[in-house]
CSV table of N, CA and C in Angstrom, one decimal:
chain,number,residue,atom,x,y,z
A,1,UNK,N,-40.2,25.5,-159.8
A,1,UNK,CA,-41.6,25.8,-159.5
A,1,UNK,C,-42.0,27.0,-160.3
A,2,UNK,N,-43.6,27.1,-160.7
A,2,UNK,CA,-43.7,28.1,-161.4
A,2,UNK,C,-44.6,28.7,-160.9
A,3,UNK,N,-44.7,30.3,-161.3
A,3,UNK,CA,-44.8,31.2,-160.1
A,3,UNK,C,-46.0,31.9,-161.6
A,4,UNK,N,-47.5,31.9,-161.2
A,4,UNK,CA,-48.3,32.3,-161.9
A,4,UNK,C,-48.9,33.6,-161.3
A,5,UNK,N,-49.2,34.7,-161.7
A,5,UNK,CA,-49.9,35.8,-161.6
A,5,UNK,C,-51.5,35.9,-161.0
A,6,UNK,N,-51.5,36.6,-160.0
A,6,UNK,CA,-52.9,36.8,-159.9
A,6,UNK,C,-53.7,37.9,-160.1
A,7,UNK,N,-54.9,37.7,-160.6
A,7,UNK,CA,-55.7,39.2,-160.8
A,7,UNK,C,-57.0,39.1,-159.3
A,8,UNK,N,-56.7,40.6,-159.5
A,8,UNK,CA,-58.0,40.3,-158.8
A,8,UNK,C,-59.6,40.7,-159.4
A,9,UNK,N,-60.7,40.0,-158.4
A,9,UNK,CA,-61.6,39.3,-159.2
A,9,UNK,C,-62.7,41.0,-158.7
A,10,UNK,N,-63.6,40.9,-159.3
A,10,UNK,CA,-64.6,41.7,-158.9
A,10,UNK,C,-64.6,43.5,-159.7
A,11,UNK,N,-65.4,44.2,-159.8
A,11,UNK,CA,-65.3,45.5,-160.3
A,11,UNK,C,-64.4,46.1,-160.0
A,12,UNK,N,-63.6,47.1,-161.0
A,12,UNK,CA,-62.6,48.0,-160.9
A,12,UNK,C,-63.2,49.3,-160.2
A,13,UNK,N,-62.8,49.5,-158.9
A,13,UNK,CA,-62.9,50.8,-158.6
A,13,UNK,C,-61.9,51.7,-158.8
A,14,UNK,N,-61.5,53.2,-159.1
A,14,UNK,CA,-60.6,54.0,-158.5
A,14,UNK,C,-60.4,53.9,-157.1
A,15,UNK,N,-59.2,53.6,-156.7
A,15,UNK,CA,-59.0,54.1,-154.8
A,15,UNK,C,-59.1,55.5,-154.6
A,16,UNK,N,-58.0,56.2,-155.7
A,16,UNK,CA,-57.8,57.0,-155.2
A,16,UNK,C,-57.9,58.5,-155.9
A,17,UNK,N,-58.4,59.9,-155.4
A,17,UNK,CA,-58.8,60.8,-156.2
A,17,UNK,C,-57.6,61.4,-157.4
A,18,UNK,N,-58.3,61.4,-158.6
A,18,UNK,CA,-56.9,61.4,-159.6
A,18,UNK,C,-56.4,63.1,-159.0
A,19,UNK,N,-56.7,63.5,-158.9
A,19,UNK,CA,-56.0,65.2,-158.4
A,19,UNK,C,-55.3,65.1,-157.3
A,20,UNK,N,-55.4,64.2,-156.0
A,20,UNK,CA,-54.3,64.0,-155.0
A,20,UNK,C,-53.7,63.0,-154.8
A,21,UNK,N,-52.6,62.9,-154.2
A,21,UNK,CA,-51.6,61.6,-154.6
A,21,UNK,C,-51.5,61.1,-152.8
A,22,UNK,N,-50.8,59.9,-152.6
A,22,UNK,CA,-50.8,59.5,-151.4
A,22,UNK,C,-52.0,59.2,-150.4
A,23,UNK,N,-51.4,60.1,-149.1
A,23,UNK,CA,-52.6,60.0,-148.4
A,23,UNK,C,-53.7,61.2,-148.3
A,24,UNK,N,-53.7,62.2,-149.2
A,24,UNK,CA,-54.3,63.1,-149.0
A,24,UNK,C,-55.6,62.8,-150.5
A,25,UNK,N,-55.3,61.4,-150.9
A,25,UNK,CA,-56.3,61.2,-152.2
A,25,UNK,C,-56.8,59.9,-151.5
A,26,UNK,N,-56.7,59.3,-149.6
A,26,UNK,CA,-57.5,58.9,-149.3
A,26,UNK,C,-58.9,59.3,-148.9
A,27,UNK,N,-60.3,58.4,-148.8
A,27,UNK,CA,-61.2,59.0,-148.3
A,27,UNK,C,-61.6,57.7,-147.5
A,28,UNK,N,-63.2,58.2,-146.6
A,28,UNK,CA,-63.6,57.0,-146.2
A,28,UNK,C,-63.4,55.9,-146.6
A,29,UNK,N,-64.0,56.0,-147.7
A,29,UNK,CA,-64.7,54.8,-148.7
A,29,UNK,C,-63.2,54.2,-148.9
A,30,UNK,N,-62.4,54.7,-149.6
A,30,UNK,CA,-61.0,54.0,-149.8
A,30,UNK,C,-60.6,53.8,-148.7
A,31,UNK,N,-60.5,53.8,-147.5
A,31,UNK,CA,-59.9,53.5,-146.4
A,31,UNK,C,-60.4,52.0,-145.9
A,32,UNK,N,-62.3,51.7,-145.9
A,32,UNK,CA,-62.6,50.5,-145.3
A,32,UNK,C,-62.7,49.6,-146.5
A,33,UNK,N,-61.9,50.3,-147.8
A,33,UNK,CA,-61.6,49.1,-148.8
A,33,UNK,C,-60.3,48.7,-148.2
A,34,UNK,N,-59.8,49.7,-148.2
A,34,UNK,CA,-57.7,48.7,-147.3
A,34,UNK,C,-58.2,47.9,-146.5
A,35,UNK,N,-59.2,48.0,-145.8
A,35,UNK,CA,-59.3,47.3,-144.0
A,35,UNK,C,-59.8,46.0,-144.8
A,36,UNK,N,-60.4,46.2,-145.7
A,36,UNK,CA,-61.5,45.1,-145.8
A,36,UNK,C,-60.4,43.9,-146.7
A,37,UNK,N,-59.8,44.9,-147.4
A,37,UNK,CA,-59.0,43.9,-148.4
A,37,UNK,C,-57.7,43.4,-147.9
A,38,UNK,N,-57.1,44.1,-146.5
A,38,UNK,CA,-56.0,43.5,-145.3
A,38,UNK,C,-56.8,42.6,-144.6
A,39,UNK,N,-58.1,42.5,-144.1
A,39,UNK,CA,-58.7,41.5,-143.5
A,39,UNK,C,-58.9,40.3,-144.2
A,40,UNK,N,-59.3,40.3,-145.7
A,40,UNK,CA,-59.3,39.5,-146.6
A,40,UNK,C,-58.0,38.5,-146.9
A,41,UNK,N,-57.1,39.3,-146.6
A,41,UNK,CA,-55.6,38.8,-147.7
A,41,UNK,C,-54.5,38.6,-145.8
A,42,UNK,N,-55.5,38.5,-144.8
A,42,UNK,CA,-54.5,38.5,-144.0
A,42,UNK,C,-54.1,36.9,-143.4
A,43,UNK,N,-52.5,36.2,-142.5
A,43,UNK,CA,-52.5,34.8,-142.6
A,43,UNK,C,-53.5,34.1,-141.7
A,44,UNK,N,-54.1,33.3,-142.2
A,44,UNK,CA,-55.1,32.6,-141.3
A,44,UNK,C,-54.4,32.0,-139.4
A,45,UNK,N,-53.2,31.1,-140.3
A,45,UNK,CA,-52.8,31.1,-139.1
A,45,UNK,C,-52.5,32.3,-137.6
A,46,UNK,N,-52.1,33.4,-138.5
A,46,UNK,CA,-51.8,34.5,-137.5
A,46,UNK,C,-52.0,35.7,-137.9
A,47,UNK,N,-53.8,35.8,-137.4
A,47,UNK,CA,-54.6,36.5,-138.2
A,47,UNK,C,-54.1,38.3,-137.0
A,48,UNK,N,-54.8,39.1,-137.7
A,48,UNK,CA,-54.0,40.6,-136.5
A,48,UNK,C,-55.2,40.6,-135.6
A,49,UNK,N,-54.5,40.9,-135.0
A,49,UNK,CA,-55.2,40.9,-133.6
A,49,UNK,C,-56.2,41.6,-133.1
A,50,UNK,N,-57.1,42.4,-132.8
A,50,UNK,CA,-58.1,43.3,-132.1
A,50,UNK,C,-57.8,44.4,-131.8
A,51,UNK,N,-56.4,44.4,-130.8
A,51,UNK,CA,-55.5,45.6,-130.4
A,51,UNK,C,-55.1,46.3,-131.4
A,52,UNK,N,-54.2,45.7,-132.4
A,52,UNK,CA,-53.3,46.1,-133.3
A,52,UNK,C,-54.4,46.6,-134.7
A,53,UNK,N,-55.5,45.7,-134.6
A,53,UNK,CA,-56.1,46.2,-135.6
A,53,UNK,C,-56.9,48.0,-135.6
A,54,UNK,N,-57.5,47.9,-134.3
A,54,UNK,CA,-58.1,49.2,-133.6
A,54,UNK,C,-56.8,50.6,-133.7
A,55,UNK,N,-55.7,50.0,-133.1
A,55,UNK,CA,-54.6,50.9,-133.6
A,55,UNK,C,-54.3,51.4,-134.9
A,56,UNK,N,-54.5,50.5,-135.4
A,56,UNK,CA,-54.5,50.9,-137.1
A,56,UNK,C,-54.9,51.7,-137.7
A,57,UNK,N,-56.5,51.3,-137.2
A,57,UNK,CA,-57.8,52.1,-138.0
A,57,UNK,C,-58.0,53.6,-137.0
A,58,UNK,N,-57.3,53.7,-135.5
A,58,UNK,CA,-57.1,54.7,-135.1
A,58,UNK,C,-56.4,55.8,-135.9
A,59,UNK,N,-54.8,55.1,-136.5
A,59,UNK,CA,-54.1,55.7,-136.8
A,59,UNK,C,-54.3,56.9,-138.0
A,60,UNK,N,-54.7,55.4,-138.5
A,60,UNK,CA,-55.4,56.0,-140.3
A,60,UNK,C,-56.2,57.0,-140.5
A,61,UNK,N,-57.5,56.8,-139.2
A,61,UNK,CA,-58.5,57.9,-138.9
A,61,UNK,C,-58.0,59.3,-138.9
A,62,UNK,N,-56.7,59.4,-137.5
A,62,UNK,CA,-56.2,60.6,-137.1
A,62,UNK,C,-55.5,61.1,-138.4
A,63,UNK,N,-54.8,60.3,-139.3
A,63,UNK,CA,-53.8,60.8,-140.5
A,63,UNK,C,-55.1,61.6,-141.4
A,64,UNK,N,-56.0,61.3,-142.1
A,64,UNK,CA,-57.0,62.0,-142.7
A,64,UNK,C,-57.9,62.8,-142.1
A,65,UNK,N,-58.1,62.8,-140.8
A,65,UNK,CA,-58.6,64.1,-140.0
A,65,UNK,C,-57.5,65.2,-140.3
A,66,UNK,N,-56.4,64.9,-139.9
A,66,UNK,CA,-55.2,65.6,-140.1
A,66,UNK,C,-54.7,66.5,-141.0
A,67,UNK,N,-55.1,65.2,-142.2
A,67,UNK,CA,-54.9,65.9,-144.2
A,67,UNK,C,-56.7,67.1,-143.8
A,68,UNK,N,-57.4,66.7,-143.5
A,68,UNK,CA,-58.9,67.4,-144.1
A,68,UNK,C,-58.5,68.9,-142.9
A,69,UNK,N,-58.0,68.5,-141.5
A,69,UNK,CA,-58.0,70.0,-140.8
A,69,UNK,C,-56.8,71.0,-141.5
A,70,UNK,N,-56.0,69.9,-142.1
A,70,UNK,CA,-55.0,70.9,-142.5
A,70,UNK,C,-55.9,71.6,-143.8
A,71,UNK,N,-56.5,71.2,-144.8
A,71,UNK,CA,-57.0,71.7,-146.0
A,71,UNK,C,-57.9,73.0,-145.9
A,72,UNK,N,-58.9,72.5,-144.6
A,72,UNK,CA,-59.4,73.8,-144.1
A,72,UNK,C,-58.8,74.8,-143.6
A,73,UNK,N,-57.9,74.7,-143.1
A,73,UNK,CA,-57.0,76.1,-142.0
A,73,UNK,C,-56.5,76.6,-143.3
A,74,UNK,N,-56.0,75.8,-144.2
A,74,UNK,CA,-55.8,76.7,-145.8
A,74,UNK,C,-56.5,77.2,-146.2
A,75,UNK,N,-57.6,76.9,-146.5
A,75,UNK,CA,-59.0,77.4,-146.6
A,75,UNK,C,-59.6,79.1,-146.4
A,76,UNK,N,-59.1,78.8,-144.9
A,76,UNK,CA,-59.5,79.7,-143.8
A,76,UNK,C,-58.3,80.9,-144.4
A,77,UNK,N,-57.4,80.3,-144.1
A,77,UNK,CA,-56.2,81.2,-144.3
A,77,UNK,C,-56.0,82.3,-145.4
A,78,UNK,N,-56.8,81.6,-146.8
A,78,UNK,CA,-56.9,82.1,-147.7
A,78,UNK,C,-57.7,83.1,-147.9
A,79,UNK,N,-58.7,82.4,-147.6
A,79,UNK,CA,-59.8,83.4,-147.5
A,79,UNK,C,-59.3,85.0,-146.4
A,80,UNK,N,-59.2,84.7,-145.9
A,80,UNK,CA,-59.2,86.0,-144.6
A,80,UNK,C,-57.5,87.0,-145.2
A,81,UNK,N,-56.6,86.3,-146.1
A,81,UNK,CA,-55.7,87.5,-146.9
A,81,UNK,C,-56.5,88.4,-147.7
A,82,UNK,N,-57.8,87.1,-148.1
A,82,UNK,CA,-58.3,87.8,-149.4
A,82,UNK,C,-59.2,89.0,-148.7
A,83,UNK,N,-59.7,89.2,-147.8
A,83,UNK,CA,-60.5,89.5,-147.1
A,83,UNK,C,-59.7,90.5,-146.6
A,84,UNK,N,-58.7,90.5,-146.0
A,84,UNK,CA,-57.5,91.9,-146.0
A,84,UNK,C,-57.2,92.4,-147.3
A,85,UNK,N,-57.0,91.9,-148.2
A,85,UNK,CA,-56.9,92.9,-149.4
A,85,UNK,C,-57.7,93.5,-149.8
A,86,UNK,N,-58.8,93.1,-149.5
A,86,UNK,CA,-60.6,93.8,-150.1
A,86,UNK,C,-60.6,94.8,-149.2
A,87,UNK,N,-60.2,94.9,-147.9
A,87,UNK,CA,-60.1,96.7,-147.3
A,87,UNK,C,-59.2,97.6,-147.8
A,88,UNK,N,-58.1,97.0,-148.7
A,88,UNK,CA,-57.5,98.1,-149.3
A,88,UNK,C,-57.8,98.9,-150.5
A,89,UNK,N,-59.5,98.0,-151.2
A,89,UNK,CA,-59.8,99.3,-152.3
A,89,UNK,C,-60.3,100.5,-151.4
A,90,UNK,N,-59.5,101.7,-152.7
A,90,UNK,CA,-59.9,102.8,-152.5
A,90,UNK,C,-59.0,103.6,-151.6
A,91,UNK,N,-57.8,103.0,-150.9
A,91,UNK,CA,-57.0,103.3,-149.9
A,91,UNK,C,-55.5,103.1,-151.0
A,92,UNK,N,-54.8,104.3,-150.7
A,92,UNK,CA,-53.8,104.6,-151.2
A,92,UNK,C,-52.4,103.3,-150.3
A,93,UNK,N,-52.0,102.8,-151.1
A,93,UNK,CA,-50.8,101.5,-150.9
A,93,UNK,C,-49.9,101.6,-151.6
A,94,UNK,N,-48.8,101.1,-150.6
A,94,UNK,CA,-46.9,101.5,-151.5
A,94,UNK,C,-46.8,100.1,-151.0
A,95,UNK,N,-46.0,99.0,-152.2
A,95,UNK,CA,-45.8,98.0,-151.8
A,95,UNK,C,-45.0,97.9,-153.2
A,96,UNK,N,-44.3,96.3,-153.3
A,96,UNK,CA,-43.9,95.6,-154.5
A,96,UNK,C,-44.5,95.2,-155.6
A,97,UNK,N,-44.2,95.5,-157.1
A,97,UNK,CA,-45.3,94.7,-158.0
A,97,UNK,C,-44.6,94.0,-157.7
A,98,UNK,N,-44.7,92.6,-159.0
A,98,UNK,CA,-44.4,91.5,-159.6
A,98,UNK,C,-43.1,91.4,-160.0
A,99,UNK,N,-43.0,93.0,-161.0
A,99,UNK,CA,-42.1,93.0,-161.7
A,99,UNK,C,-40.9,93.7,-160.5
A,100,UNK,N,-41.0,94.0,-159.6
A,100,UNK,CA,-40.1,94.2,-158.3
A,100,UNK,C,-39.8,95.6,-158.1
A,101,UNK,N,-40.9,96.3,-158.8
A,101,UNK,CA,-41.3,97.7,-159.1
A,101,UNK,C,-41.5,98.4,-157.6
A,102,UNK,N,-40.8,99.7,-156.9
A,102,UNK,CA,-41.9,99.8,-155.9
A,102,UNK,C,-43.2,100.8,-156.4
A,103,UNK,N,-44.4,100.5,-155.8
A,103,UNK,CA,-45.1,101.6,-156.3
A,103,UNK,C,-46.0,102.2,-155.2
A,104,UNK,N,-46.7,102.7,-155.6
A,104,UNK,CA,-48.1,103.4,-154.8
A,104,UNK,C,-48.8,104.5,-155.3
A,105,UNK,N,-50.2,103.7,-154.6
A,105,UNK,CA,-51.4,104.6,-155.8
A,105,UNK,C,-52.7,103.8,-154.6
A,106,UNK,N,-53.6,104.2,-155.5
A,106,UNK,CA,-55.0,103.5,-154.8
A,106,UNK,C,-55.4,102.3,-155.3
A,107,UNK,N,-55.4,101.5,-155.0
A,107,UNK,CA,-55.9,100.3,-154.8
A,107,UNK,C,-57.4,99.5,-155.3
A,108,UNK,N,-57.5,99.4,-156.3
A,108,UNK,CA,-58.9,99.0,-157.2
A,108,UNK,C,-59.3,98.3,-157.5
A,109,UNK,N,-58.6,96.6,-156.6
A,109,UNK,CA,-59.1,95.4,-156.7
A,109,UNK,C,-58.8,94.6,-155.8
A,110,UNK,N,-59.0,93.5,-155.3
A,110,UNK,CA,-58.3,92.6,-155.0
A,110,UNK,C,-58.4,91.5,-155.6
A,111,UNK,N,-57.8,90.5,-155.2
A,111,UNK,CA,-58.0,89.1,-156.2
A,111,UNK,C,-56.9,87.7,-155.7
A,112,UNK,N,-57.1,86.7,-156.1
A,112,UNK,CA,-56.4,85.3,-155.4
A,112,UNK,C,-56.1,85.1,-157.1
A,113,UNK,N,-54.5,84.9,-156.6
A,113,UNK,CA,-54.3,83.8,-157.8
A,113,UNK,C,-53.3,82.6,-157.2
A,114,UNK,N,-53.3,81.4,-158.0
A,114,UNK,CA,-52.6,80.7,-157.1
A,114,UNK,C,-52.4,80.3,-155.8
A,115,UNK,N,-53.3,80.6,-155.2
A,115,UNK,CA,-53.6,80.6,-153.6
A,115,UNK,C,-53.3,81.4,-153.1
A,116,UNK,N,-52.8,82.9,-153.6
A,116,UNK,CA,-52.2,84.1,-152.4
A,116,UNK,C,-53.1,85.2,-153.2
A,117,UNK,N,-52.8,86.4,-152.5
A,117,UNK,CA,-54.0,87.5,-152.4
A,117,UNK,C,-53.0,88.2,-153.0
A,118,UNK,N,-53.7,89.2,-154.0
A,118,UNK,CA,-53.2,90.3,-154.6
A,118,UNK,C,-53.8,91.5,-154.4
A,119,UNK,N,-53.3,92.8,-154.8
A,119,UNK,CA,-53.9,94.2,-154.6
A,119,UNK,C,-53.5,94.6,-156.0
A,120,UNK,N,-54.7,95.3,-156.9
A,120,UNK,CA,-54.2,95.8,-158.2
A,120,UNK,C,-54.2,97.2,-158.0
A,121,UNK,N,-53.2,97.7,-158.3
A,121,UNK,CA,-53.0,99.4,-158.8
A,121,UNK,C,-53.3,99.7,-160.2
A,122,UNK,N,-54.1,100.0,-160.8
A,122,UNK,CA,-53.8,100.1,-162.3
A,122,UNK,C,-53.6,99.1,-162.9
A,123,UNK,N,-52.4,98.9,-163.4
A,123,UNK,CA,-52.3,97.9,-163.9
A,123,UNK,C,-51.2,97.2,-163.9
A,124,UNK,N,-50.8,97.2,-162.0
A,124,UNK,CA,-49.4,96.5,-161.3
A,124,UNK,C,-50.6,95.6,-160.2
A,125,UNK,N,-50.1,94.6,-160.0
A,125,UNK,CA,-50.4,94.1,-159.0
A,125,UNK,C,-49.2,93.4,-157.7
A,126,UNK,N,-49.8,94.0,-156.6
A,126,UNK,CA,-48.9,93.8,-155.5
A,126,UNK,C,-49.2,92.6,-155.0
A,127,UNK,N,-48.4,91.5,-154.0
A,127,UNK,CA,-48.5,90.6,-153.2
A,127,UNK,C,-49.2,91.1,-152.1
A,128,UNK,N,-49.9,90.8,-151.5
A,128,UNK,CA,-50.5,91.4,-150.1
A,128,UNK,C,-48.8,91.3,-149.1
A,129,UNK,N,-48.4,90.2,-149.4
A,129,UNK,CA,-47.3,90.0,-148.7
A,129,UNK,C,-46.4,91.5,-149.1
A,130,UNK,N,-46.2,91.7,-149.8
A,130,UNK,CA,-45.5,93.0,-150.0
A,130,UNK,C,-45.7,94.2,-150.3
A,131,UNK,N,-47.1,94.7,-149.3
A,131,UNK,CA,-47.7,95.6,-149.3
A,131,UNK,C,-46.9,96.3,-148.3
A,132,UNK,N,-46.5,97.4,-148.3
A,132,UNK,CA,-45.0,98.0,-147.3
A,132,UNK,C,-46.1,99.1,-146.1
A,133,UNK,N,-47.0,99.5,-146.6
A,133,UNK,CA,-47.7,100.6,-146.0
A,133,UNK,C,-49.1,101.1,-146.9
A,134,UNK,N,-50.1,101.3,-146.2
A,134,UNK,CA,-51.5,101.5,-146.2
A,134,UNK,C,-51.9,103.2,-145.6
A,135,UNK,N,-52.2,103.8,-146.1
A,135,UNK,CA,-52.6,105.1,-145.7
A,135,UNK,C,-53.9,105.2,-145.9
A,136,UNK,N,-54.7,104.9,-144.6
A,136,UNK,CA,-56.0,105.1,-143.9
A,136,UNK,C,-57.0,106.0,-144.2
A,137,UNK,N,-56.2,107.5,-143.9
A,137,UNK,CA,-56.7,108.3,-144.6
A,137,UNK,C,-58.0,108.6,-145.4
């Protein structure tokens, strides 16, 4: 027996956003495409059920609430390091450069790279993470 290919019929959408992979490059709109196209493609004779279907679309719901609360708390998180490094212009700090330097001096910028907060001295920049001590003063 021979076993022919199917395409499917209708306009090409993207599902999913090219910058995230899995379930975090789902969105609404791609979501009640799966529903619509597991409703479509599901066996007539034992089609899913009401219960199991509601579970589903529960499940799916909670998983991308999930991806979007986690993005924000990142968000948040980020912001408010950066937001502690910005009290340290002008305030003398001993901490770690980059280069695994210890140093201390006053403090004349802050800045995010890569998602974490820095403090510039001159022309060393510390990790907020390995800022050792802050003098008030």
């Amino acid at each position: 027996m021979a076993i022919t290919p199917t395409t499917a019929t209708g306009p090409s959408v993207p599902t999913v956003d090219a910058d995230k992979t899995g379930f975090a490059g789902l969105t609404s709109e791609t979501f009640m495409r799966l529903l619509i196209t597991q409703l479509q493609n599901q066996d007539p004779l034992e089609p899913v059920g009401n219960e199991e279907l509601l579970n589903q679309l529960s499940m799916m719901r909670n998983l991308q609430a999930n991806i979007e609360l986690g993005e924000g708390l990142k968000a948040i998180t980020t912001n408010q390091q950066l937001s502690t490094a910005a009290t340290f212009i002008g305030r003398e700090i001993t901490g770690v450069d980059t280069r695994q330097q210890t140093i201390t001096g006053i403090a004349d910028r802050a800045f995010l790279r890569n998602g974490e907060a820095f403090v510039g001295i001159g022309d060393h920049e510390v990790s907020l993470s390995q800022v050792t001590s802050v003098n008030l003063a």
